[in-house]
Amino acid sequence: MVNLRPARHRASSDWPVYLADRAARRRHPLLADYFATGCPAAETPIAEVPMVAMDMETTGLDPRRHAIVSIGLVPFSLSRIRLAERRYWVVRPSRPLSHESVTYHHITHSEVAAAPDLAAILPDLLEALAGRLAVVHYRHIERPFLNEAVRARLGEGIRFPMIDTMSLEARIHRQSLWARFRRWLGRPPVSIRLQNSRARYGLPAYQGHHALTDALATAELLQAQIAAHYTPETPVGQLWS
């Protein structure tokens, strides 16, 4: 029996089993349809996996006290970014915007006042995610915020595998033998923020903190990471979390 409690680390081969079990246990039909699409087997080459880059802007960093204000999605593969199929939503948070959050993501009080609740866009969001592997830069934002938001509206949460481009950078620049040697020498850690990571691969600088732009930036970053450090035949189970 698969443990349905959130786990800090989940074995890569467990994800297809986990999603199948969630589909069988489903209570809400929206989640039943989503989980029933499943995900690729862990040994599937990354070149064969359809993906969708996802980014969220939020009112803060704590999913228990803050809320999602925008979501951007960009479908892509290793060889192509499908900008014509991009999706972007501004949603009304359950709590008022703070001055700090408006300054950060530039989504104003009037925009969210006219925006729908996340419940209204969930069918479209889950349809866009279904059958694609989500790619994010720092999964500890997208995963808990989406889980809390879905739980509040549908009565049960949502979890699924993600490729985290920040985590891939951390493997190289924070966890490798060379990174440990740099720390031993007293050198500051290499930044693994989105724009700094992109710069290492010669990717152009984009204006940050817009969910759609950051989703595009994340898709391009993963393509560059695979080209530089992996191969198209790399099993997806080596990359997802």
PDB file of C-alpha atoms in Angstrom:
ATOM      1  CA  MET A   1       0.000   0.000   0.000  1.00  0.00           C
ATOM      2  CA  VAL A   2       1.407   3.412  -0.976  1.00  0.00           C
ATOM      3  CA  ASN A   3       1.814   5.918   1.850  1.00  0.00           C
ATOM      4  CA  LEU A   4      -0.359   8.908   0.916  1.00  0.00           C
ATOM      5  CA  ARG A   5       1.135  11.203   3.533  1.00  0.00           C
ATOM      6  CA  PRO A   6       3.447  13.877   2.055  1.00  0.00           C
ATOM      7  CA  ALA A   7       7.031  12.653   2.115  1.00  0.00           C
ATOM      8  CA  ARG A   8      10.188  14.722   2.108  1.00  0.00           C
ATOM      9  CA  HIS A   9      11.770  12.296  -0.369  1.00  0.00           C
ATOM     10  CA  ARG A  10       9.850   9.865  -2.554  1.00  0.00           C
ATOM     11  CA  ALA A  11      11.627   7.128  -4.481  1.00  0.00           C
ATOM     12  CA  SER A  12      11.466   7.949  -8.181  1.00  0.00           C
ATOM     13  CA  SER A  13       9.864   4.637  -9.103  1.00  0.00           C
ATOM     14  CA  ASP A  14       7.028   5.251  -6.628  1.00  0.00           C
ATOM     15  CA  TRP A  15       5.370   8.115  -8.505  1.00  0.00           C
ATOM     16  CA  PRO A  16       3.381   6.047 -11.061  1.00  0.00           C
ATOM     17  CA  VAL A  17       2.170   3.758  -8.266  1.00  0.00           C
ATOM     18  CA  TYR A  18       1.291   6.722  -6.053  1.00  0.00           C
ATOM     19  CA  LEU A  19      -0.756   8.427  -8.781  1.00  0.00           C
ATOM     20  CA  ALA A  20      -2.591   5.196  -9.646  1.00  0.00           C
ATOM     21  CA  ASP A  21      -3.438   4.696  -5.990  1.00  0.00           C
ATOM     22  CA  ARG A  22      -4.701   8.274  -5.678  1.00  0.00           C
ATOM     23  CA  ALA A  23      -6.893   7.738  -8.749  1.00  0.00           C
ATOM     24  CA  ALA A  24      -8.423   4.660  -7.139  1.00  0.00           C
ATOM     25  CA  ARG A  25      -9.041   6.511  -3.866  1.00  0.00           C
ATOM     26  CA  ARG A  26     -10.345   9.699  -5.481  1.00  0.00           C
ATOM     27  CA  ARG A  27     -13.272  11.568  -4.012  1.00  0.00           C
ATOM     28  CA  HIS A  28     -13.505  14.583  -6.267  1.00  0.00           C
ATOM     29  CA  PRO A  29     -14.006  13.873  -9.993  1.00  0.00           C
ATOM     30  CA  LEU A  30     -11.569  16.626 -11.060  1.00  0.00           C
ATOM     31  CA  LEU A  31      -8.775  14.936  -9.151  1.00  0.00           C
ATOM     32  CA  ALA A  32      -9.865  11.485 -10.281  1.00  0.00           C
ATOM     33  CA  ASP A  33      -9.479  12.535 -13.908  1.00  0.00           C
ATOM     34  CA  TYR A  34      -6.113  14.145 -13.226  1.00  0.00           C
ATOM     35  CA  PHE A  35      -4.606  11.246 -11.289  1.00  0.00           C
ATOM     36  CA  ALA A  36      -5.939   8.724 -13.818  1.00  0.00           C
ATOM     37  CA  THR A  37      -3.638  10.191 -16.496  1.00  0.00           C
ATOM     38  CA  GLY A  38      -0.664   8.973 -14.434  1.00  0.00           C
ATOM     39  CA  CYS A  39       2.929   9.771 -15.337  1.00  0.00           C
ATOM     40  CA  PRO A  40       5.768   8.149 -17.279  1.00  0.00           C
ATOM     41  CA  ALA A  41       7.690   5.222 -15.850  1.00  0.00           C
ATOM     42  CA  ALA A  42      10.911   6.230 -14.105  1.00  0.00           C
ATOM     43  CA  GLU A  43      13.038   4.641 -16.831  1.00  0.00           C
ATOM     44  CA  THR A  44      11.451   6.714 -19.650  1.00  0.00           C
ATOM     45  CA  PRO A  45      14.066   8.837 -21.499  1.00  0.00           C
ATOM     46  CA  ILE A  46      13.562  12.535 -20.793  1.00  0.00           C
ATOM     47  CA  ALA A  47      13.394  13.219 -24.550  1.00  0.00           C
ATOM     48  CA  GLU A  48      10.165  11.212 -24.719  1.00  0.00           C
ATOM     49  CA  VAL A  49       8.432  13.019 -21.861  1.00  0.00           C
ATOM     50  CA  PRO A  50       5.926  15.835 -22.539  1.00  0.00           C
ATOM     51  CA  MET A  51       6.507  18.583 -19.994  1.00  0.00           C
ATOM     52  CA  VAL A  52       4.959  21.827 -18.785  1.00  0.00           C
ATOM     53  CA  ALA A  53       6.928  24.556 -17.058  1.00  0.00           C
ATOM     54  CA  MET A  54       4.966  26.095 -14.198  1.00  0.00           C
ATOM     55  CA  ASP A  55       5.510  29.171 -12.081  1.00  0.00           C
ATOM     56  CA  MET A  56       3.392  30.865  -9.415  1.00  0.00           C
ATOM     57  CA  GLU A  57       3.425  34.271  -7.812  1.00  0.00           C
ATOM     58  CA  THR A  58       2.181  34.318  -4.232  1.00  0.00           C
ATOM     59  CA  THR A  59       1.457  36.827  -1.476  1.00  0.00           C
ATOM     60  CA  GLY A  60       4.263  35.370   0.653  1.00  0.00           C
ATOM     61  CA  LEU A  61       6.273  32.228   1.320  1.00  0.00           C
ATOM     62  CA  ASP A  62       4.084  30.338   3.822  1.00  0.00           C
ATOM     63  CA  PRO A  63       1.299  28.316   2.127  1.00  0.00           C
ATOM     64  CA  ARG A  64      -0.652  28.237   5.400  1.00  0.00           C
ATOM     65  CA  ARG A  65      -0.776  32.043   5.681  1.00  0.00           C
ATOM     66  CA  HIS A  66      -0.333  33.241   2.099  1.00  0.00           C
ATOM     67  CA  ALA A  67      -2.019  32.540  -1.232  1.00  0.00           C
ATOM     68  CA  ILE A  68      -1.480  32.185  -4.976  1.00  0.00           C
ATOM     69  CA  VAL A  69      -2.101  35.314  -7.080  1.00  0.00           C
ATOM     70  CA  SER A  70      -0.997  34.131 -10.532  1.00  0.00           C
ATOM     71  CA  ILE A  71      -0.034  30.957 -12.387  1.00  0.00           C
ATOM     72  CA  GLY A  72       1.848  30.594 -15.660  1.00  0.00           C
ATOM     73  CA  LEU A  73       2.194  27.406 -17.726  1.00  0.00           C
ATOM     74  CA  VAL A  74       4.336  26.770 -20.821  1.00  0.00           C
ATOM     75  CA  PRO A  75       4.150  23.290 -22.454  1.00  0.00           C
ATOM     76  CA  PHE A  76       7.442  22.097 -23.934  1.00  0.00           C
ATOM     77  CA  SER A  77       9.732  19.198 -24.765  1.00  0.00           C
ATOM     78  CA  LEU A  78      13.510  19.000 -25.059  1.00  0.00           C
ATOM     79  CA  SER A  79      13.261  20.087 -28.674  1.00  0.00           C
ATOM     80  CA  ARG A  80      10.428  22.604 -28.701  1.00  0.00           C
ATOM     81  CA  ILE A  81       8.722  25.223 -26.522  1.00  0.00           C
ATOM     82  CA  ARG A  82       5.020  25.532 -27.343  1.00  0.00           C
ATOM     83  CA  LEU A  83       4.395  29.197 -26.608  1.00  0.00           C
ATOM     84  CA  ALA A  84       1.139  29.170 -28.582  1.00  0.00           C
ATOM     85  CA  GLU A  85      -0.247  26.797 -25.904  1.00  0.00           C
ATOM     86  CA  ARG A  86       0.830  28.905 -22.915  1.00  0.00           C
ATOM     87  CA  ARG A  87      -1.671  29.633 -20.149  1.00  0.00           C
ATOM     88  CA  TYR A  88      -1.743  32.444 -17.627  1.00  0.00           C
ATOM     89  CA  TRP A  89      -4.199  33.259 -14.861  1.00  0.00           C
ATOM     90  CA  VAL A  90      -4.466  35.954 -12.214  1.00  0.00           C
ATOM     91  CA  VAL A  91      -6.549  34.644  -9.309  1.00  0.00           C
ATOM     92  CA  ARG A  92      -8.111  36.319  -6.293  1.00  0.00           C
ATOM     93  CA  PRO A  93      -6.262  35.408  -3.075  1.00  0.00           C
ATOM     94  CA  SER A  94      -8.176  34.536   0.066  1.00  0.00           C
ATOM     95  CA  ARG A  95      -6.279  37.221   1.986  1.00  0.00           C
ATOM     96  CA  PRO A  96      -5.598  40.887   1.116  1.00  0.00           C
ATOM     97  CA  LEU A  97      -2.463  41.783  -0.795  1.00  0.00           C
ATOM     98  CA  SER A  98       0.323  43.383   1.199  1.00  0.00           C
ATOM     99  CA  HIS A  99       2.321  46.351  -0.040  1.00  0.00           C
ATOM    100  CA  GLU A 100       5.400  44.117  -0.146  1.00  0.00           C
ATOM    101  CA  SER A 101       3.763  41.491  -2.360  1.00  0.00           C
ATOM    102  CA  VAL A 102       2.455  44.124  -4.810  1.00  0.00           C
ATOM    103  CA  THR A 103       5.961  45.584  -5.062  1.00  0.00           C
ATOM    104  CA  TYR A 104       7.378  42.105  -5.678  1.00  0.00           C
ATOM    105  CA  HIS A 105       5.051  40.744  -8.395  1.00  0.00           C
ATOM    106  CA  HIS A 106       3.330  43.977  -9.581  1.00  0.00           C
ATOM    107  CA  ILE A 107      -0.163  42.452  -9.441  1.00  0.00           C
ATOM    108  CA  THR A 108      -2.409  45.150  -8.030  1.00  0.00           C
ATOM    109  CA  HIS A 109      -5.443  45.212  -5.751  1.00  0.00           C
ATOM    110  CA  SER A 110      -7.717  46.114  -8.674  1.00  0.00           C
ATOM    111  CA  GLU A 111      -6.442  43.170 -10.735  1.00  0.00           C
ATOM    112  CA  VAL A 112      -7.145  40.604  -8.043  1.00  0.00           C
ATOM    113  CA  ALA A 113     -10.503  42.203  -7.192  1.00  0.00           C
ATOM    114  CA  ALA A 114     -11.667  41.453 -10.732  1.00  0.00           C
ATOM    115  CA  ALA A 115     -10.003  38.013 -10.868  1.00  0.00           C
ATOM    116  CA  PRO A 116     -11.737  34.659 -10.270  1.00  0.00           C
ATOM    117  CA  ASP A 117     -11.110  32.430  -7.288  1.00  0.00           C
ATOM    118  CA  LEU A 118      -8.684  29.625  -8.025  1.00  0.00           C
ATOM    119  CA  ALA A 119     -11.612  27.179  -7.890  1.00  0.00           C
ATOM    120  CA  ALA A 120     -12.936  28.642 -11.140  1.00  0.00           C
ATOM    121  CA  ILE A 121      -9.745  27.929 -13.072  1.00  0.00           C
ATOM    122  CA  LEU A 122      -8.939  24.539 -11.523  1.00  0.00           C
ATOM    123  CA  PRO A 123     -10.592  22.509 -14.327  1.00  0.00           C
ATOM    124  CA  ASP A 124      -8.467  24.298 -16.947  1.00  0.00           C
ATOM    125  CA  LEU A 125      -5.339  24.139 -14.797  1.00  0.00           C
ATOM    126  CA  LEU A 126      -5.601  20.407 -14.130  1.00  0.00           C
ATOM    127  CA  GLU A 127      -6.397  19.706 -17.783  1.00  0.00           C
ATOM    128  CA  ALA A 128      -3.258  21.614 -18.822  1.00  0.00           C
ATOM    129  CA  LEU A 129      -1.140  19.674 -16.305  1.00  0.00           C
ATOM    130  CA  ALA A 130      -2.595  16.238 -17.029  1.00  0.00           C
ATOM    131  CA  GLY A 131      -0.319  13.968 -19.033  1.00  0.00           C
ATOM    132  CA  ARG A 132       2.647  16.336 -18.712  1.00  0.00           C
ATOM    133  CA  LEU A 133       5.516  16.359 -16.231  1.00  0.00           C
ATOM    134  CA  ALA A 134       5.651  19.654 -14.337  1.00  0.00           C
ATOM    135  CA  VAL A 135       8.957  21.549 -14.340  1.00  0.00           C
ATOM    136  CA  VAL A 136       9.524  24.295 -11.766  1.00  0.00           C
ATOM    137  CA  HIS A 137      12.376  26.314 -10.293  1.00  0.00           C
ATOM    138  CA  TYR A 138      12.159  25.574  -6.556  1.00  0.00           C
ATOM    139  CA  ARG A 139       9.406  23.045  -5.972  1.00  0.00           C
ATOM    140  CA  HIS A 140       9.007  24.115  -2.335  1.00  0.00           C
ATOM    141  CA  ILE A 141       6.822  26.982  -3.568  1.00  0.00           C
ATOM    142  CA  GLU A 142       4.686  25.404  -6.304  1.00  0.00           C
ATOM    143  CA  ARG A 143       4.126  22.047  -4.603  1.00  0.00           C
ATOM    144  CA  PRO A 144       2.894  23.161  -1.154  1.00  0.00           C
ATOM    145  CA  PHE A 145       0.970  26.194  -2.400  1.00  0.00           C
ATOM    146  CA  LEU A 146      -0.946  24.200  -4.997  1.00  0.00           C
ATOM    147  CA  ASN A 147      -1.556  21.386  -2.527  1.00  0.00           C
ATOM    148  CA  GLU A 148      -2.998  23.760   0.091  1.00  0.00           C
ATOM    149  CA  ALA A 149      -5.094  25.660  -2.462  1.00  0.00           C
ATOM    150  CA  VAL A 150      -6.620  22.488  -3.920  1.00  0.00           C
ATOM    151  CA  ARG A 151      -7.249  21.010  -0.478  1.00  0.00           C
ATOM    152  CA  ALA A 152      -9.099  24.145   0.618  1.00  0.00           C
ATOM    153  CA  ARG A 153     -11.393  23.979  -2.420  1.00  0.00           C
ATOM    154  CA  LEU A 154     -11.832  20.265  -3.162  1.00  0.00           C
ATOM    155  CA  GLY A 155     -11.347  18.717   0.255  1.00  0.00           C
ATOM    156  CA  GLU A 156      -8.197  16.793  -0.671  1.00  0.00           C
ATOM    157  CA  GLY A 157      -4.737  17.834  -1.732  1.00  0.00           C
ATOM    158  CA  ILE A 158      -2.695  17.182  -4.841  1.00  0.00           C
ATOM    159  CA  ARG A 159       0.869  15.974  -5.270  1.00  0.00           C
ATOM    160  CA  PHE A 160       2.683  14.865  -8.391  1.00  0.00           C
ATOM    161  CA  PRO A 161       6.272  14.497  -9.636  1.00  0.00           C
ATOM    162  CA  MET A 162       8.186  17.604 -10.599  1.00  0.00           C
ATOM    163  CA  ILE A 163      11.545  18.318 -12.148  1.00  0.00           C
ATOM    164  CA  ASP A 164      13.070  21.112 -10.103  1.00  0.00           C
ATOM    165  CA  THR A 165      15.668  23.062 -12.099  1.00  0.00           C
ATOM    166  CA  MET A 166      16.972  24.671  -8.893  1.00  0.00           C
ATOM    167  CA  SER A 167      17.544  21.212  -7.428  1.00  0.00           C
ATOM    168  CA  LEU A 168      19.445  20.174 -10.562  1.00  0.00           C
ATOM    169  CA  GLU A 169      21.673  23.244 -10.187  1.00  0.00           C
ATOM    170  CA  ALA A 170      22.180  22.423  -6.517  1.00  0.00           C
ATOM    171  CA  ARG A 171      23.467  18.960  -7.408  1.00  0.00           C
ATOM    172  CA  ILE A 172      26.224  20.583  -9.436  1.00  0.00           C
ATOM    173  CA  HIS A 173      27.004  23.767  -7.510  1.00  0.00           C
ATOM    174  CA  ARG A 174      26.063  22.958  -3.907  1.00  0.00           C
ATOM    175  CA  GLN A 175      26.387  19.187  -3.451  1.00  0.00           C
ATOM    176  CA  SER A 176      29.288  18.159  -5.700  1.00  0.00           C
ATOM    177  CA  LEU A 177      32.845  17.499  -4.552  1.00  0.00           C
ATOM    178  CA  TRP A 178      33.930  20.723  -6.228  1.00  0.00           C
ATOM    179  CA  ALA A 179      31.249  22.674  -4.347  1.00  0.00           C
ATOM    180  CA  ARG A 180      32.445  21.197  -1.051  1.00  0.00           C
ATOM    181  CA  PHE A 181      36.002  22.159  -1.924  1.00  0.00           C
ATOM    182  CA  ARG A 182      34.881  25.751  -2.609  1.00  0.00           C
ATOM    183  CA  ARG A 183      33.225  25.861   0.827  1.00  0.00           C
ATOM    184  CA  TRP A 184      36.416  24.480   2.402  1.00  0.00           C
ATOM    185  CA  LEU A 185      38.309  27.346   0.764  1.00  0.00           C
ATOM    186  CA  GLY A 186      35.826  29.772   2.308  1.00  0.00           C
ATOM    187  CA  ARG A 187      34.358  30.899  -1.013  1.00  0.00           C
ATOM    188  CA  PRO A 188      30.700  31.942  -1.110  1.00  0.00           C
ATOM    189  CA  PRO A 189      28.230  29.449  -2.574  1.00  0.00           C
ATOM    190  CA  VAL A 190      27.273  29.788  -6.220  1.00  0.00           C
ATOM    191  CA  SER A 191      23.836  31.331  -6.668  1.00  0.00           C
ATOM    192  CA  ILE A 192      21.207  28.898  -7.946  1.00  0.00           C
ATOM    193  CA  ARG A 193      18.463  31.497  -8.368  1.00  0.00           C
ATOM    194  CA  LEU A 194      16.669  31.374 -11.709  1.00  0.00           C
ATOM    195  CA  GLN A 195      18.358  34.303 -13.460  1.00  0.00           C
ATOM    196  CA  ASN A 196      21.835  33.464 -12.129  1.00  0.00           C
ATOM    197  CA  SER A 197      21.412  29.859 -13.223  1.00  0.00           C
ATOM    198  CA  ARG A 198      20.302  30.939 -16.709  1.00  0.00           C
ATOM    199  CA  ALA A 199      23.320  33.224 -17.039  1.00  0.00           C
ATOM    200  CA  ARG A 200      25.685  30.280 -16.556  1.00  0.00           C
ATOM    201  CA  TYR A 201      24.254  28.698 -19.728  1.00  0.00           C
ATOM    202  CA  GLY A 202      24.342  31.909 -21.768  1.00  0.00           C
ATOM    203  CA  LEU A 203      20.568  32.330 -21.680  1.00  0.00           C
ATOM    204  CA  PRO A 204      19.198  35.884 -21.928  1.00  0.00           C
ATOM    205  CA  ALA A 205      18.063  37.847 -18.884  1.00  0.00           C
ATOM    206  CA  TYR A 206      14.283  38.215 -18.554  1.00  0.00           C
ATOM    207  CA  GLN A 207      12.302  40.494 -16.284  1.00  0.00           C
ATOM    208  CA  GLY A 208      11.506  38.261 -13.324  1.00  0.00           C
ATOM    209  CA  HIS A 209       8.546  37.777 -10.983  1.00  0.00           C
ATOM    210  CA  HIS A 210       5.941  37.327 -13.695  1.00  0.00           C
ATOM    211  CA  ALA A 211       4.537  33.799 -13.617  1.00  0.00           C
ATOM    212  CA  LEU A 212       4.410  33.330 -17.390  1.00  0.00           C
ATOM    213  CA  THR A 213       7.857  34.792 -18.059  1.00  0.00           C
ATOM    214  CA  ASP A 214       9.398  32.742 -15.260  1.00  0.00           C
ATOM    215  CA  ALA A 215       7.720  29.579 -16.579  1.00  0.00           C
ATOM    216  CA  LEU A 216       9.278  30.220 -20.003  1.00  0.00           C
ATOM    217  CA  ALA A 217      12.630  30.925 -18.346  1.00  0.00           C
ATOM    218  CA  THR A 218      12.396  27.628 -16.443  1.00  0.00           C
ATOM    219  CA  ALA A 219      11.610  25.639 -19.602  1.00  0.00           C
ATOM    220  CA  GLU A 220      14.642  27.107 -21.374  1.00  0.00           C
ATOM    221  CA  LEU A 221      16.828  26.439 -18.346  1.00  0.00           C
ATOM    222  CA  LEU A 222      15.920  22.758 -18.235  1.00  0.00           C
ATOM    223  CA  GLN A 223      16.677  22.385 -21.939  1.00  0.00           C
ATOM    224  CA  ALA A 224      20.109  23.927 -21.314  1.00  0.00           C
ATOM    225  CA  GLN A 225      20.763  21.769 -18.240  1.00  0.00           C
ATOM    226  CA  ILE A 226      19.985  18.551 -20.127  1.00  0.00           C
ATOM    227  CA  ALA A 227      22.195  19.611 -23.046  1.00  0.00           C
ATOM    228  CA  ALA A 228      25.111  20.493 -20.747  1.00  0.00           C
ATOM    229  CA  HIS A 229      24.986  17.816 -18.048  1.00  0.00           C
ATOM    230  CA  TYR A 230      22.744  14.956 -19.194  1.00  0.00           C
ATOM    231  CA  THR A 231      21.589  13.339 -22.429  1.00  0.00           C
ATOM    232  CA  PRO A 232      18.194  12.944 -24.115  1.00  0.00           C
ATOM    233  CA  GLU A 233      18.309   9.302 -22.995  1.00  0.00           C
ATOM    234  CA  THR A 234      18.599  10.192 -19.289  1.00  0.00           C
ATOM    235  CA  PRO A 235      15.819   8.361 -17.397  1.00  0.00           C
ATOM    236  CA  VAL A 236      13.278  10.814 -16.063  1.00  0.00           C
ATOM    237  CA  GLY A 237      13.488   9.106 -12.684  1.00  0.00           C
ATOM    238  CA  GLN A 238      17.001  10.557 -12.271  1.00  0.00           C
ATOM    239  CA  LEU A 239      15.605  14.070 -12.638  1.00  0.00           C
ATOM    240  CA  TRP A 240      12.254  14.297 -10.897  1.00  0.00           C
ATOM    241  CA  SER A 241      11.513  14.807  -7.228  1.00  0.00           C
TER     242      SER A 241
END
